[in-house]
PDB file of C-alpha atoms and ligand atoms in Angstrom:
ATOM      1  CA  ILE A   1       0.000   0.000   0.000  1.00  0.00           C
ATOM      2  CA  SER A   2       1.492   3.326  -1.062  1.00  0.00           C
ATOM      3  CA  ILE A   3       0.608   6.778   0.265  1.00  0.00           C
ATOM      4  CA  GLU A   4       3.152   8.501  -1.934  1.00  0.00           C
ATOM      5  CA  THR A   5       2.070  11.566  -3.896  1.00  0.00           C
ATOM      6  CA  THR A   6       3.258  14.032  -6.533  1.00  0.00           C
ATOM      7  CA  ILE A   7       2.994  17.825  -6.630  1.00  0.00           C
ATOM      8  CA  PHE A   8       4.253  19.556  -9.789  1.00  0.00           C
ATOM      9  CA  ASN A   9       7.253  17.363 -10.807  1.00  0.00           C
ATOM     10  CA  LYS A  10       8.090  16.385  -7.238  1.00  0.00           C
ATOM     11  CA  LYS A  11       7.471  12.979  -5.740  1.00  0.00           C
ATOM     12  CA  PHE A  12       6.932  12.603  -1.992  1.00  0.00           C
ATOM     13  CA  SER A  13       7.244   9.295  -0.131  1.00  0.00           C
ATOM     14  CA  ASN A  14       4.029  10.111   1.726  1.00  0.00           C
ATOM     15  CA  CYS A  15       1.245  12.687   1.543  1.00  0.00           C
ATOM     16  CA  LEU A  16       1.766  14.216   5.003  1.00  0.00           C
ATOM     17  CA  MET A  17       3.547  17.396   6.043  1.00  0.00           C
ATOM     18  CA  ASN A  18       3.327  20.164   8.644  1.00  0.00           C
ATOM     19  CA  ALA A  19       1.155  23.228   8.187  1.00  0.00           C
ATOM     20  CA  SER A  20       3.275  26.354   7.870  1.00  0.00           C
ATOM     21  CA  GLY A  21       3.701  28.066  11.221  1.00  0.00           C
ATOM     22  CA  VAL A  22       3.621  24.914  13.329  1.00  0.00           C
ATOM     23  CA  LYS A  23       6.948  23.751  14.797  1.00  0.00           C
ATOM     24  CA  CYS A  24       8.911  25.113  11.833  1.00  0.00           C
ATOM     25  CA  MET A  25      10.388  28.457  12.902  1.00  0.00           C
ATOM     26  CA  THR A  26      13.837  27.560  14.310  1.00  0.00           C
ATOM     27  CA  ILE A  27      16.672  25.344  13.130  1.00  0.00           C
ATOM     28  CA  GLU A  28      15.867  22.837  15.908  1.00  0.00           C
ATOM     29  CA  GLU A  29      12.218  22.633  14.923  1.00  0.00           C
ATOM     30  CA  LEU A  30      13.063  22.339  11.217  1.00  0.00           C
ATOM     31  CA  SER A  31      15.578  19.533  11.798  1.00  0.00           C
ATOM     32  CA  ASN A  32      12.977  17.781  13.999  1.00  0.00           C
ATOM     33  CA  LEU A  33      10.599  17.841  11.015  1.00  0.00           C
ATOM     34  CA  LYS A  34      13.376  16.675   8.677  1.00  0.00           C
ATOM     35  CA  ASN A  35      13.981  13.630  10.895  1.00  0.00           C
ATOM     36  CA  SER A  36      10.262  12.825  11.199  1.00  0.00           C
ATOM     37  CA  GLU A  37       8.066  10.464   9.191  1.00  0.00           C
ATOM     38  CA  SER A  38       6.539  13.336   7.192  1.00  0.00           C
ATOM     39  CA  GLY A  39       6.766  13.260   3.385  1.00  0.00           C
ATOM     40  CA  THR A  40       8.221  16.766   3.407  1.00  0.00           C
ATOM     41  CA  TRP A  41       7.982  19.970   5.450  1.00  0.00           C
ATOM     42  CA  ILE A  42       7.443  23.730   5.159  1.00  0.00           C
ATOM     43  CA  THR A  43       9.082  26.701   6.860  1.00  0.00           C
ATOM     44  CA  LYS A  44       7.289  29.272   9.014  1.00  0.00           C
ATOM     45  CA  SER A  45       5.920  32.116   6.849  1.00  0.00           C
ATOM     46  CA  CYS A  46       8.636  34.749   6.807  1.00  0.00           C
ATOM     47  CA  THR A  47       8.849  38.502   6.356  1.00  0.00           C
ATOM     48  CA  LEU A  48      11.779  40.476   4.940  1.00  0.00           C
ATOM     49  CA  SER A  49      13.020  41.337   8.466  1.00  0.00           C
ATOM     50  CA  PRO A  50      12.813  39.176  11.612  1.00  0.00           C
ATOM     51  CA  ARG A  51       9.719  39.677  13.775  1.00  0.00           C
ATOM     52  CA  GLU A  52       9.006  39.104  17.470  1.00  0.00           C
ATOM     53  CA  GLY A  53       5.297  38.630  16.765  1.00  0.00           C
ATOM     54  CA  ASN A  54       2.436  39.303  19.145  1.00  0.00           C
ATOM     55  CA  PRO A  55       2.660  39.203  23.002  1.00  0.00           C
ATOM     56  CA  SER A  56       2.012  35.860  24.749  1.00  0.00           C
ATOM     57  CA  PRO A  57      -0.175  34.010  25.520  1.00  0.00           C
ATOM     58  CA  ARG A  58      -0.728  33.864  21.766  1.00  0.00           C
ATOM     59  CA  TYR A  59      -1.420  30.164  21.173  1.00  0.00           C
ATOM     60  CA  VAL A  60      -3.763  27.908  23.176  1.00  0.00           C
ATOM     61  CA  ASP A  61      -4.683  24.241  22.636  1.00  0.00           C
ATOM     62  CA  LEU A  62      -8.419  23.625  23.051  1.00  0.00           C
ATOM     63  CA  LYS A  63     -10.441  20.428  23.445  1.00  0.00           C
ATOM     64  CA  LEU A  64     -11.836  20.828  19.920  1.00  0.00           C
ATOM     65  CA  GLY A  65      -8.823  22.494  18.301  1.00  0.00           C
ATOM     66  CA  SER A  66      -6.723  25.593  18.890  1.00  0.00           C
ATOM     67  CA  ILE A  67      -6.716  29.370  18.762  1.00  0.00           C
ATOM     68  CA  ASN A  68      -3.693  31.498  17.771  1.00  0.00           C
ATOM     69  CA  SER A  69      -2.699  35.076  17.232  1.00  0.00           C
ATOM     70  CA  MET A  70       1.052  34.584  16.780  1.00  0.00           C
ATOM     71  CA  GLY A  71       1.507  37.767  14.756  1.00  0.00           C
ATOM     72  CA  LEU A  72       3.934  36.318  12.208  1.00  0.00           C
ATOM     73  CA  PRO A  73       6.969  35.799  14.462  1.00  0.00           C
ATOM     74  CA  ASN A  74       9.901  34.582  12.322  1.00  0.00           C
ATOM     75  CA  LEU A  75      13.683  34.769  12.000  1.00  0.00           C
ATOM     76  CA  GLY A  76      13.546  36.786   8.763  1.00  0.00           C
ATOM     77  CA  PHE A  77      13.766  35.965   5.072  1.00  0.00           C
ATOM     78  CA  GLU A  78      17.576  35.714   4.892  1.00  0.00           C
ATOM     79  CA  PHE A  79      17.577  33.011   7.562  1.00  0.00           C
ATOM     80  CA  TYR A  80      15.030  30.819   5.769  1.00  0.00           C
ATOM     81  CA  LEU A  81      16.580  31.383   2.322  1.00  0.00           C
ATOM     82  CA  ASP A  82      19.911  30.291   3.754  1.00  0.00           C
ATOM     83  CA  TYR A  83      18.214  27.267   5.353  1.00  0.00           C
ATOM     84  CA  VAL A  84      16.491  26.066   2.174  1.00  0.00           C
ATOM     85  CA  LEU A  85      19.674  26.628   0.115  1.00  0.00           C
ATOM     86  CA  THR A  86      21.623  24.494   2.582  1.00  0.00           C
ATOM     87  CA  GLU A  87      18.991  21.783   2.157  1.00  0.00           C
ATOM     88  CA  HIS A  88      19.308  22.171  -1.628  1.00  0.00           C
ATOM     89  CA  GLU A  89      23.077  21.699  -1.395  1.00  0.00           C
ATOM     90  CA  MET A  90      22.361  18.447   0.502  1.00  0.00           C
ATOM     91  CA  GLY A  91      20.163  17.342  -2.404  1.00  0.00           C
ATOM     92  CA  ASN A  92      16.762  18.114  -0.913  1.00  0.00           C
ATOM     93  CA  ASP A  93      14.642  19.943  -3.506  1.00  0.00           C
ATOM     94  CA  ASN A  94      11.283  18.814  -2.135  1.00  0.00           C
ATOM     95  CA  LEU A  95      11.016  21.489   0.550  1.00  0.00           C
ATOM     96  CA  PHE A  96       8.275  24.110   0.841  1.00  0.00           C
ATOM     97  CA  PHE A  97       9.304  27.706   1.564  1.00  0.00           C
ATOM     98  CA  SER A  98       6.496  29.914   2.968  1.00  0.00           C
ATOM     99  CA  ILE A  99       6.610  33.696   2.550  1.00  0.00           C
ATOM    100  CA  ALA A 100       4.213  36.329   3.900  1.00  0.00           C
ATOM    101  CA  GLY A 101       5.525  39.777   3.113  1.00  0.00           C
ATOM    102  CA  LEU A 102       3.736  42.606   4.919  1.00  0.00           C
ATOM    103  CA  THR A 103       3.652  44.574   1.660  1.00  0.00           C
ATOM    104  CA  LEU A 104       3.506  43.655  -2.022  1.00  0.00           C
ATOM    105  CA  GLU A 105       6.929  45.226  -2.438  1.00  0.00           C
ATOM    106  CA  ASN A 106       8.404  42.960   0.229  1.00  0.00           C
ATOM    107  CA  ASN A 107       6.849  39.876  -1.372  1.00  0.00           C
ATOM    108  CA  ILE A 108       8.399  40.922  -4.702  1.00  0.00           C
ATOM    109  CA  LYS A 109      11.785  41.507  -3.052  1.00  0.00           C
ATOM    110  CA  MET A 110      11.746  38.052  -1.464  1.00  0.00           C
ATOM    111  CA  LEU A 111      10.509  36.272  -4.598  1.00  0.00           C
ATOM    112  CA  THR A 112      13.109  38.055  -6.739  1.00  0.00           C
ATOM    113  CA  GLN A 113      15.875  36.754  -4.482  1.00  0.00           C
ATOM    114  CA  ILE A 114      14.390  33.246  -4.580  1.00  0.00           C
ATOM    115  CA  GLU A 115      14.053  33.427  -8.384  1.00  0.00           C
ATOM    116  CA  ASN A 116      17.718  34.426  -8.666  1.00  0.00           C
ATOM    117  CA  SER A 117      18.899  31.781  -6.175  1.00  0.00           C
ATOM    118  CA  ASP A 118      19.588  28.043  -6.559  1.00  0.00           C
ATOM    119  CA  PHE A 119      16.373  27.191  -4.679  1.00  0.00           C
ATOM    120  CA  GLN A 120      14.557  24.380  -6.519  1.00  0.00           C
ATOM    121  CA  GLY A 121      11.764  23.624  -4.050  1.00  0.00           C
ATOM    122  CA  LEU A 122       8.200  24.945  -3.874  1.00  0.00           C
ATOM    123  CA  VAL A 123       7.157  28.374  -2.588  1.00  0.00           C
ATOM    124  CA  GLU A 124       3.881  28.741  -0.676  1.00  0.00           C
ATOM    125  CA  LEU A 125       2.823  32.401  -0.880  1.00  0.00           C
ATOM    126  CA  ASN A 126       0.734  33.085   2.210  1.00  0.00           C
ATOM    127  CA  LEU A 127      -2.225  35.304   1.316  1.00  0.00           C
ATOM    128  CA  SER A 128      -4.145  34.615   4.506  1.00  0.00           C
ATOM    129  CA  CYS A 129      -2.473  35.590   7.773  1.00  0.00           C
ATOM    130  CA  PRO A 130      -5.356  36.792  10.004  1.00  0.00           C
ATOM    131  CA  ASN A 131      -3.305  38.070  12.942  1.00  0.00           C
ATOM    132  CA  ILE A 132      -1.436  41.207  11.866  1.00  0.00           C
ATOM    133  CA  PRO A 133      -3.258  44.142  13.475  1.00  0.00           C
ATOM    134  CA  GLY A 134      -4.221  46.611  10.775  1.00  0.00           C
ATOM    135  CA  LYS A 135      -3.448  44.181   7.942  1.00  0.00           C
ATOM    136  CA  PRO A 136      -6.395  42.597   6.074  1.00  0.00           C
ATOM    137  CA  GLN A 137      -6.136  39.040   4.728  1.00  0.00           C
ATOM    138  CA  THR A 138      -5.153  39.522   1.088  1.00  0.00           C
ATOM    139  CA  GLY A 139      -7.133  36.415   0.065  1.00  0.00           C
ATOM    140  CA  TYR A 140     -10.399  38.147   0.984  1.00  0.00           C
ATOM    141  CA  ASP A 141      -9.631  41.093  -1.312  1.00  0.00           C
ATOM    142  CA  PHE A 142     -10.013  39.786  -4.882  1.00  0.00           C
ATOM    143  CA  GLU A 143      -8.597  42.850  -6.647  1.00  0.00           C
ATOM    144  CA  ARG A 144      -5.591  42.837  -4.316  1.00  0.00           C
ATOM    145  CA  THR A 145      -5.028  39.107  -4.898  1.00  0.00           C
ATOM    146  CA  GLU A 146      -5.141  39.607  -8.675  1.00  0.00           C
ATOM    147  CA  GLU A 147      -2.693  42.529  -8.401  1.00  0.00           C
ATOM    148  CA  VAL A 148      -0.262  40.415  -6.348  1.00  0.00           C
ATOM    149  CA  LEU A 149      -0.393  37.411  -8.710  1.00  0.00           C
ATOM    150  CA  LYS A 150      -0.053  39.605 -11.802  1.00  0.00           C
ATOM    151  CA  LYS A 151       3.042  41.269 -10.382  1.00  0.00           C
ATOM    152  CA  VAL A 152       4.568  37.998  -9.128  1.00  0.00           C
ATOM    153  CA  PHE A 153       4.129  36.147 -12.404  1.00  0.00           C
ATOM    154  CA  SER A 154       5.519  39.059 -14.420  1.00  0.00           C
ATOM    155  CA  PHE A 155       8.959  37.749 -13.408  1.00  0.00           C
ATOM    156  CA  TYR A 156       8.716  34.599 -11.246  1.00  0.00           C
ATOM    157  CA  THR A 157       9.234  31.334 -13.138  1.00  0.00           C
ATOM    158  CA  LYS A 158       9.788  28.763 -10.357  1.00  0.00           C
ATOM    159  CA  PRO A 159       6.972  26.581  -8.946  1.00  0.00           C
ATOM    160  CA  LEU A 160       4.686  28.526  -6.608  1.00  0.00           C
ATOM    161  CA  GLY A 161       1.410  27.959  -4.790  1.00  0.00           C
ATOM    162  CA  VAL A 162      -0.819  30.084  -2.595  1.00  0.00           C
ATOM    163  CA  LYS A 163      -2.111  29.556   0.978  1.00  0.00           C
ATOM    164  CA  LEU A 164      -5.727  30.653   1.014  1.00  0.00           C
ATOM    165  CA  PRO A 165      -8.083  31.687   3.818  1.00  0.00           C
ATOM    166  CA  PRO A 166     -11.343  29.735   4.188  1.00  0.00           C
ATOM    167  CA  TYR A 167     -14.181  30.908   1.947  1.00  0.00           C
ATOM    168  CA  PHE A 168     -17.835  30.542   2.920  1.00  0.00           C
ATOM    169  CA  ASP A 169     -19.737  31.790  -0.132  1.00  0.00           C
ATOM    170  CA  MET A 170     -20.221  30.034  -3.492  1.00  0.00           C
ATOM    171  CA  VAL A 171     -19.696  33.223  -5.495  1.00  0.00           C
ATOM    172  CA  HIS A 172     -16.465  33.879  -3.589  1.00  0.00           C
ATOM    173  CA  PHE A 173     -15.211  30.375  -4.486  1.00  0.00           C
ATOM    174  CA  GLU A 174     -15.941  31.087  -8.152  1.00  0.00           C
ATOM    175  CA  MET A 175     -14.334  34.538  -8.086  1.00  0.00           C
ATOM    176  CA  ILE A 176     -11.055  33.468  -6.445  1.00  0.00           C
ATOM    177  CA  ALA A 177     -10.884  30.314  -8.603  1.00  0.00           C
ATOM    178  CA  GLU A 178     -11.319  32.412 -11.758  1.00  0.00           C
ATOM    179  CA  ILE A 179      -8.385  34.600 -10.703  1.00  0.00           C
ATOM    180  CA  ILE A 180      -6.150  31.654  -9.796  1.00  0.00           C
ATOM    181  CA  ASN A 181      -6.927  29.863 -13.068  1.00  0.00           C
ATOM    182  CA  LYS A 182      -5.410  32.790 -14.968  1.00  0.00           C
ATOM    183  CA  TYR A 183      -1.926  32.261 -13.515  1.00  0.00           C
ATOM    184  CA  PRO A 184       0.759  29.500 -13.730  1.00  0.00           C
ATOM    185  CA  ILE A 185       0.118  28.417 -10.127  1.00  0.00           C
ATOM    186  CA  GLN A 186       1.175  24.857  -9.249  1.00  0.00           C
ATOM    187  CA  PHE A 187      -0.853  24.300  -6.058  1.00  0.00           C
ATOM    188  CA  VAL A 188      -3.317  25.820  -3.640  1.00  0.00           C
ATOM    189  CA  THR A 189      -3.202  25.120   0.085  1.00  0.00           C
ATOM    190  CA  CYS A 190      -6.550  25.413   1.812  1.00  0.00           C
ATOM    191  CA  ILE A 191      -7.373  26.328   4.433  1.00  0.00           C
ATOM    192  CA  ASN A 192      -5.583  28.734   6.714  1.00  0.00           C
ATOM    193  CA  SER A 193      -7.136  29.171  10.185  1.00  0.00           C
ATOM    194  CA  ILE A 194     -10.650  30.572  10.455  1.00  0.00           C
ATOM    195  CA  GLY A 195      -9.736  34.110  11.441  1.00  0.00           C
ATOM    196  CA  ASN A 196     -10.806  36.160  14.429  1.00  0.00           C
ATOM    197  CA  ALA A 197     -12.630  33.620  16.531  1.00  0.00           C
ATOM    198  CA  LEU A 198     -13.143  34.219  20.266  1.00  0.00           C
ATOM    199  CA  TYR A 199     -12.627  31.531  22.935  1.00  0.00           C
ATOM    200  CA  ILE A 200     -13.682  32.205  26.526  1.00  0.00           C
ATOM    201  CA  GLU A 201     -12.637  30.391  29.705  1.00  0.00           C
ATOM    202  CA  ASP A 202     -14.706  31.251  32.792  1.00  0.00           C
ATOM    203  CA  GLU A 203     -14.987  35.043  32.352  1.00  0.00           C
ATOM    204  CA  SER A 204     -11.897  35.760  30.295  1.00  0.00           C
ATOM    205  CA  VAL A 205     -10.386  35.427  26.837  1.00  0.00           C
ATOM    206  CA  VAL A 206      -7.430  33.004  26.641  1.00  0.00           C
ATOM    207  CA  ILE A 207      -4.977  34.818  24.351  1.00  0.00           C
ATOM    208  CA  LYS A 208      -3.512  38.307  24.905  1.00  0.00           C
ATOM    209  CA  PRO A 209      -3.333  39.864  21.390  1.00  0.00           C
ATOM    210  CA  LYS A 210      -6.325  41.542  19.728  1.00  0.00           C
ATOM    211  CA  SER A 211      -8.588  41.313  22.815  1.00  0.00           C
ATOM    212  CA  GLY A 212      -8.534  37.533  22.550  1.00  0.00           C
ATOM    213  CA  PHE A 213      -9.443  37.243  18.862  1.00  0.00           C
ATOM    214  CA  GLY A 214      -7.455  34.604  16.999  1.00  0.00           C
ATOM    215  CA  GLY A 215      -7.372  32.052  14.173  1.00  0.00           C
ATOM    216  CA  LEU A 216      -9.216  28.812  14.849  1.00  0.00           C
ATOM    217  CA  GLY A 217      -7.699  25.434  13.997  1.00  0.00           C
ATOM    218  CA  GLY A 218      -8.335  21.764  14.643  1.00  0.00           C
ATOM    219  CA  ALA A 219     -11.604  19.806  14.724  1.00  0.00           C
ATOM    220  CA  TYR A 220     -13.601  23.056  14.736  1.00  0.00           C
ATOM    221  CA  VAL A 221     -12.564  23.819  11.159  1.00  0.00           C
ATOM    222  CA  LYS A 222     -12.593  20.416   9.400  1.00  0.00           C
ATOM    223  CA  PRO A 223     -16.016  20.754   7.648  1.00  0.00           C
ATOM    224  CA  THR A 224     -14.982  24.146   6.268  1.00  0.00           C
ATOM    225  CA  ALA A 225     -11.552  22.843   5.267  1.00  0.00           C
ATOM    226  CA  LEU A 226     -13.077  19.873   3.418  1.00  0.00           C
ATOM    227  CA  ALA A 227     -15.550  22.156   1.637  1.00  0.00           C
ATOM    228  CA  ASN A 228     -12.729  24.432   0.446  1.00  0.00           C
ATOM    229  CA  VAL A 229     -10.608  21.480  -0.731  1.00  0.00           C
ATOM    230  CA  ARG A 230     -13.618  20.056  -2.599  1.00  0.00           C
ATOM    231  CA  MET A 231     -14.649  23.362  -4.223  1.00  0.00           C
ATOM    232  CA  PHE A 232     -11.148  24.206  -5.448  1.00  0.00           C
ATOM    233  CA  TYR A 233     -10.628  20.636  -6.663  1.00  0.00           C
ATOM    234  CA  LYS A 234     -13.740  21.091  -8.820  1.00  0.00           C
ATOM    235  CA  LEU A 235     -13.172  24.714  -9.906  1.00  0.00           C
ATOM    236  CA  LEU A 236      -9.405  24.921 -10.567  1.00  0.00           C
ATOM    237  CA  ARG A 237      -7.758  23.627 -13.745  1.00  0.00           C
ATOM    238  CA  LYS A 238      -6.582  20.037 -13.533  1.00  0.00           C
ATOM    239  CA  ASN A 239      -2.858  20.773 -13.283  1.00  0.00           C
ATOM    240  CA  ILE A 240      -3.263  22.724 -10.040  1.00  0.00           C
ATOM    241  CA  SER A 241      -2.776  20.415  -7.036  1.00  0.00           C
ATOM    242  CA  ILE A 242      -4.781  20.929  -3.884  1.00  0.00           C
ATOM    243  CA  ILE A 243      -3.016  20.696  -0.532  1.00  0.00           C
ATOM    244  CA  GLY A 244      -5.554  20.091   2.209  1.00  0.00           C
ATOM    245  CA  CYS A 245      -5.125  21.664   5.647  1.00  0.00           C
ATOM    246  CA  GLY A 246      -7.559  21.887   8.550  1.00  0.00           C
ATOM    247  CA  GLY A 247      -8.882  19.555  11.223  1.00  0.00           C
ATOM    248  CA  VAL A 248      -6.573  16.594  10.603  1.00  0.00           C
ATOM    249  CA  GLU A 249      -6.330  14.529  13.807  1.00  0.00           C
ATOM    250  CA  THR A 250      -6.629  10.951  12.540  1.00  0.00           C
ATOM    251  CA  GLY A 251      -6.050   8.874   9.415  1.00  0.00           C
ATOM    252  CA  ARG A 252      -9.784   9.151   8.772  1.00  0.00           C
ATOM    253  CA  ASP A 253      -9.415  12.949   8.450  1.00  0.00           C
ATOM    254  CA  VAL A 254      -6.523  12.512   6.004  1.00  0.00           C
ATOM    255  CA  PHE A 255      -8.678  10.055   4.031  1.00  0.00           C
ATOM    256  CA  GLU A 256     -11.504  12.613   3.811  1.00  0.00           C
ATOM    257  CA  HIS A 257      -9.200  15.389   2.576  1.00  0.00           C
ATOM    258  CA  ILE A 258      -7.936  13.111  -0.198  1.00  0.00           C
ATOM    259  CA  LEU A 259     -11.503  11.971  -1.012  1.00  0.00           C
ATOM    260  CA  CYS A 260     -12.285  15.695  -1.548  1.00  0.00           C
ATOM    261  CA  GLY A 261      -9.335  15.993  -3.952  1.00  0.00           C
ATOM    262  CA  ALA A 262      -6.242  16.777  -1.869  1.00  0.00           C
ATOM    263  CA  SER A 263      -2.894  15.476  -3.196  1.00  0.00           C
ATOM    264  CA  MET A 264      -1.050  16.364   0.038  1.00  0.00           C
ATOM    265  CA  VAL A 265      -2.366  16.923   3.574  1.00  0.00           C
ATOM    266  CA  GLN A 266      -0.918  19.358   6.124  1.00  0.00           C
ATOM    267  CA  VAL A 267      -1.172  18.928   9.897  1.00  0.00           C
ATOM    268  CA  GLY A 268      -1.225  21.944  12.223  1.00  0.00           C
ATOM    269  CA  THR A 269      -3.026  21.811  15.580  1.00  0.00           C
ATOM    270  CA  GLN A 270      -2.537  18.059  16.072  1.00  0.00           C
ATOM    271  CA  LEU A 271       1.185  18.474  15.369  1.00  0.00           C
ATOM    272  CA  MET A 272       1.276  21.159  18.073  1.00  0.00           C
ATOM    273  CA  LYS A 273      -0.432  18.715  20.468  1.00  0.00           C
ATOM    274  CA  ASP A 274       1.360  15.442  19.643  1.00  0.00           C
ATOM    275  CA  ASP A 275       4.648  16.618  18.084  1.00  0.00           C
ATOM    276  CA  VAL A 276       6.140  14.780  15.088  1.00  0.00           C
ATOM    277  CA  LYS A 277       5.019  11.297  16.176  1.00  0.00           C
ATOM    278  CA  ILE A 278       1.658  12.323  14.664  1.00  0.00           C
ATOM    279  CA  PHE A 279       3.064  11.644  11.183  1.00  0.00           C
ATOM    280  CA  SER A 280       3.750   7.939  11.771  1.00  0.00           C
ATOM    281  CA  LYS A 281       0.360   7.583  13.470  1.00  0.00           C
ATOM    282  CA  LEU A 282      -1.476   9.231  10.554  1.00  0.00           C
ATOM    283  CA  SER A 283       0.343   7.212   7.888  1.00  0.00           C
ATOM    284  CA  SER A 284      -0.349   3.868   9.596  1.00  0.00           C
ATOM    285  CA  ASP A 285      -3.985   4.876  10.279  1.00  0.00           C
ATOM    286  CA  LEU A 286      -4.439   5.874   6.635  1.00  0.00           C
ATOM    287  CA  LYS A 287      -2.864   2.649   5.357  1.00  0.00           C
ATOM    288  CA  GLU A 288      -5.211   0.654   7.614  1.00  0.00           C
ATOM    289  CA  ILE A 289      -8.238   2.437   6.130  1.00  0.00           C
ATOM    290  CA  MET A 290      -6.956   1.881   2.580  1.00  0.00           C
ATOM    291  CA  LYS A 291      -6.301  -1.791   3.309  1.00  0.00           C
ATOM    292  CA  SER A 292      -9.843  -2.283   4.630  1.00  0.00           C
ATOM    293  CA  LYS A 293     -11.172  -0.806   1.369  1.00  0.00           C
ATOM    294  CA  ASN A 294      -8.730  -2.596  -0.969  1.00  0.00           C
ATOM    295  CA  TYR A 295      -7.138   0.674  -2.077  1.00  0.00           C
ATOM    296  CA  THR A 296      -3.420   0.435  -2.900  1.00  0.00           C
ATOM    297  CA  SER A 297      -2.659   4.048  -3.842  1.00  0.00           C
ATOM    298  CA  LEU A 298      -4.154   7.531  -3.333  1.00  0.00           C
ATOM    299  CA  SER A 299      -5.350   7.589  -6.951  1.00  0.00           C
ATOM    300  CA  ASP A 300      -7.793   4.790  -6.101  1.00  0.00           C
ATOM    301  CA  PHE A 301      -9.907   7.294  -4.124  1.00  0.00           C
ATOM    302  CA  LYS A 302      -8.502  10.817  -4.638  1.00  0.00           C
ATOM    303  CA  GLY A 303     -11.316  13.223  -5.515  1.00  0.00           C
ATOM    304  CA  LYS A 304     -13.859  10.386  -5.618  1.00  0.00           C
ATOM    305  CA  LEU A 305     -16.191  11.709  -2.919  1.00  0.00           C
ATOM    306  CA  LYS A 306     -19.615  10.237  -3.620  1.00  0.00           C
ATOM    307  CA  GLU A 307     -22.645  12.540  -3.954  1.00  0.00           C
ATOM    308  CA  LEU A 308     -26.208  11.456  -3.322  1.00  0.00           C
TER     309      LEU A 308
HETATM  310  O1  IRO B 401      -0.253  34.598  13.494  1.00  0.00           O
HETATM  311  C1  IRO B 401       0.434  33.983  12.624  1.00  0.00           C
HETATM  312  O2  IRO B 401       1.674  34.034  12.535  1.00  0.00           O
HETATM  313  C2  IRO B 401      -0.357  33.158  11.660  1.00  0.00           C
HETATM  314  N1  IRO B 401      -1.381  32.411  12.200  1.00  0.00           N
HETATM  315  C3  IRO B 401      -2.245  31.699  11.402  1.00  0.00           C
HETATM  316  O3  IRO B 401      -3.166  31.027  11.906  1.00  0.00           O
HETATM  317  N2  IRO B 401      -2.075  31.702  10.066  1.00  0.00           N
HETATM  318  C4  IRO B 401      -1.073  32.426   9.465  1.00  0.00           C
HETATM  319  O4  IRO B 401      -0.957  32.390   8.220  1.00  0.00           O
HETATM  320  C5  IRO B 401      -0.175  33.167  10.306  1.00  0.00           C
HETATM  321  I1  IRO B 401       1.379  34.204   9.411  1.00  0.00           I
END
């Protein structure tokens, strides 16, 4: 039974990886992911300069998921470019490099350096960070998204995908899909956290930034994540891969993301809770499910969600 997968021209030994932002900011965390059972891994979204991020507490595990308002803490673009180039020199070209510039200019600066570097992996352009005070999520502004993609693809020729926020309206799915279909995008990762949720314990919020408002992850978001994976699988052109993210706790959840059309599945909240052992658990769970259904590869059921 194989759970290997392909994105663009890259083959991965299994279809599991971390969600950007989770246990992937420092060298220690990144080497922990490298030595795990995941098929590949992705760096923390970075900005041109290093950032402290928001004041703590800024992440809390919840019974049904998690809430976070990290505020884009990261060691800065140069650090992560150096990291992925070192991996490239060791022969690893299957890495994902996440960027989240605070301005279009900064995204262009970072992508120009990547374009002119020896990096041969995949870039995930984050259009959906919900936790920068005063900064809207680009993915909810269709004109802005079009402007960004137009500018990026006026010079960028390496493989690139976008990390999208969750959408909740059929017309919005159609509008963002129409924009994405115009550009040489290799993959779409959906979803990012459901932004600006509020969790209360006794009489208080549980995170400090933004009066307790933060992005929701985990079981809370799985139905929305599956809907976004399914809609983009149906609406985007066939050579755009879907990377599913949201609510993955068990092999069953991975199975459902693939049933909706995902070629790769990212794990966020559950990786925060269980650390990297989650990857071996998910891959054996998924193989068990496939065995019970006589599936031998992802293509036996990918995108084959039954309708009534
Ligand atoms: O607060 C964050 O750092 C963060 N948190 C999220 O839930 N999604 C994101 O894309 C980001 I950049």
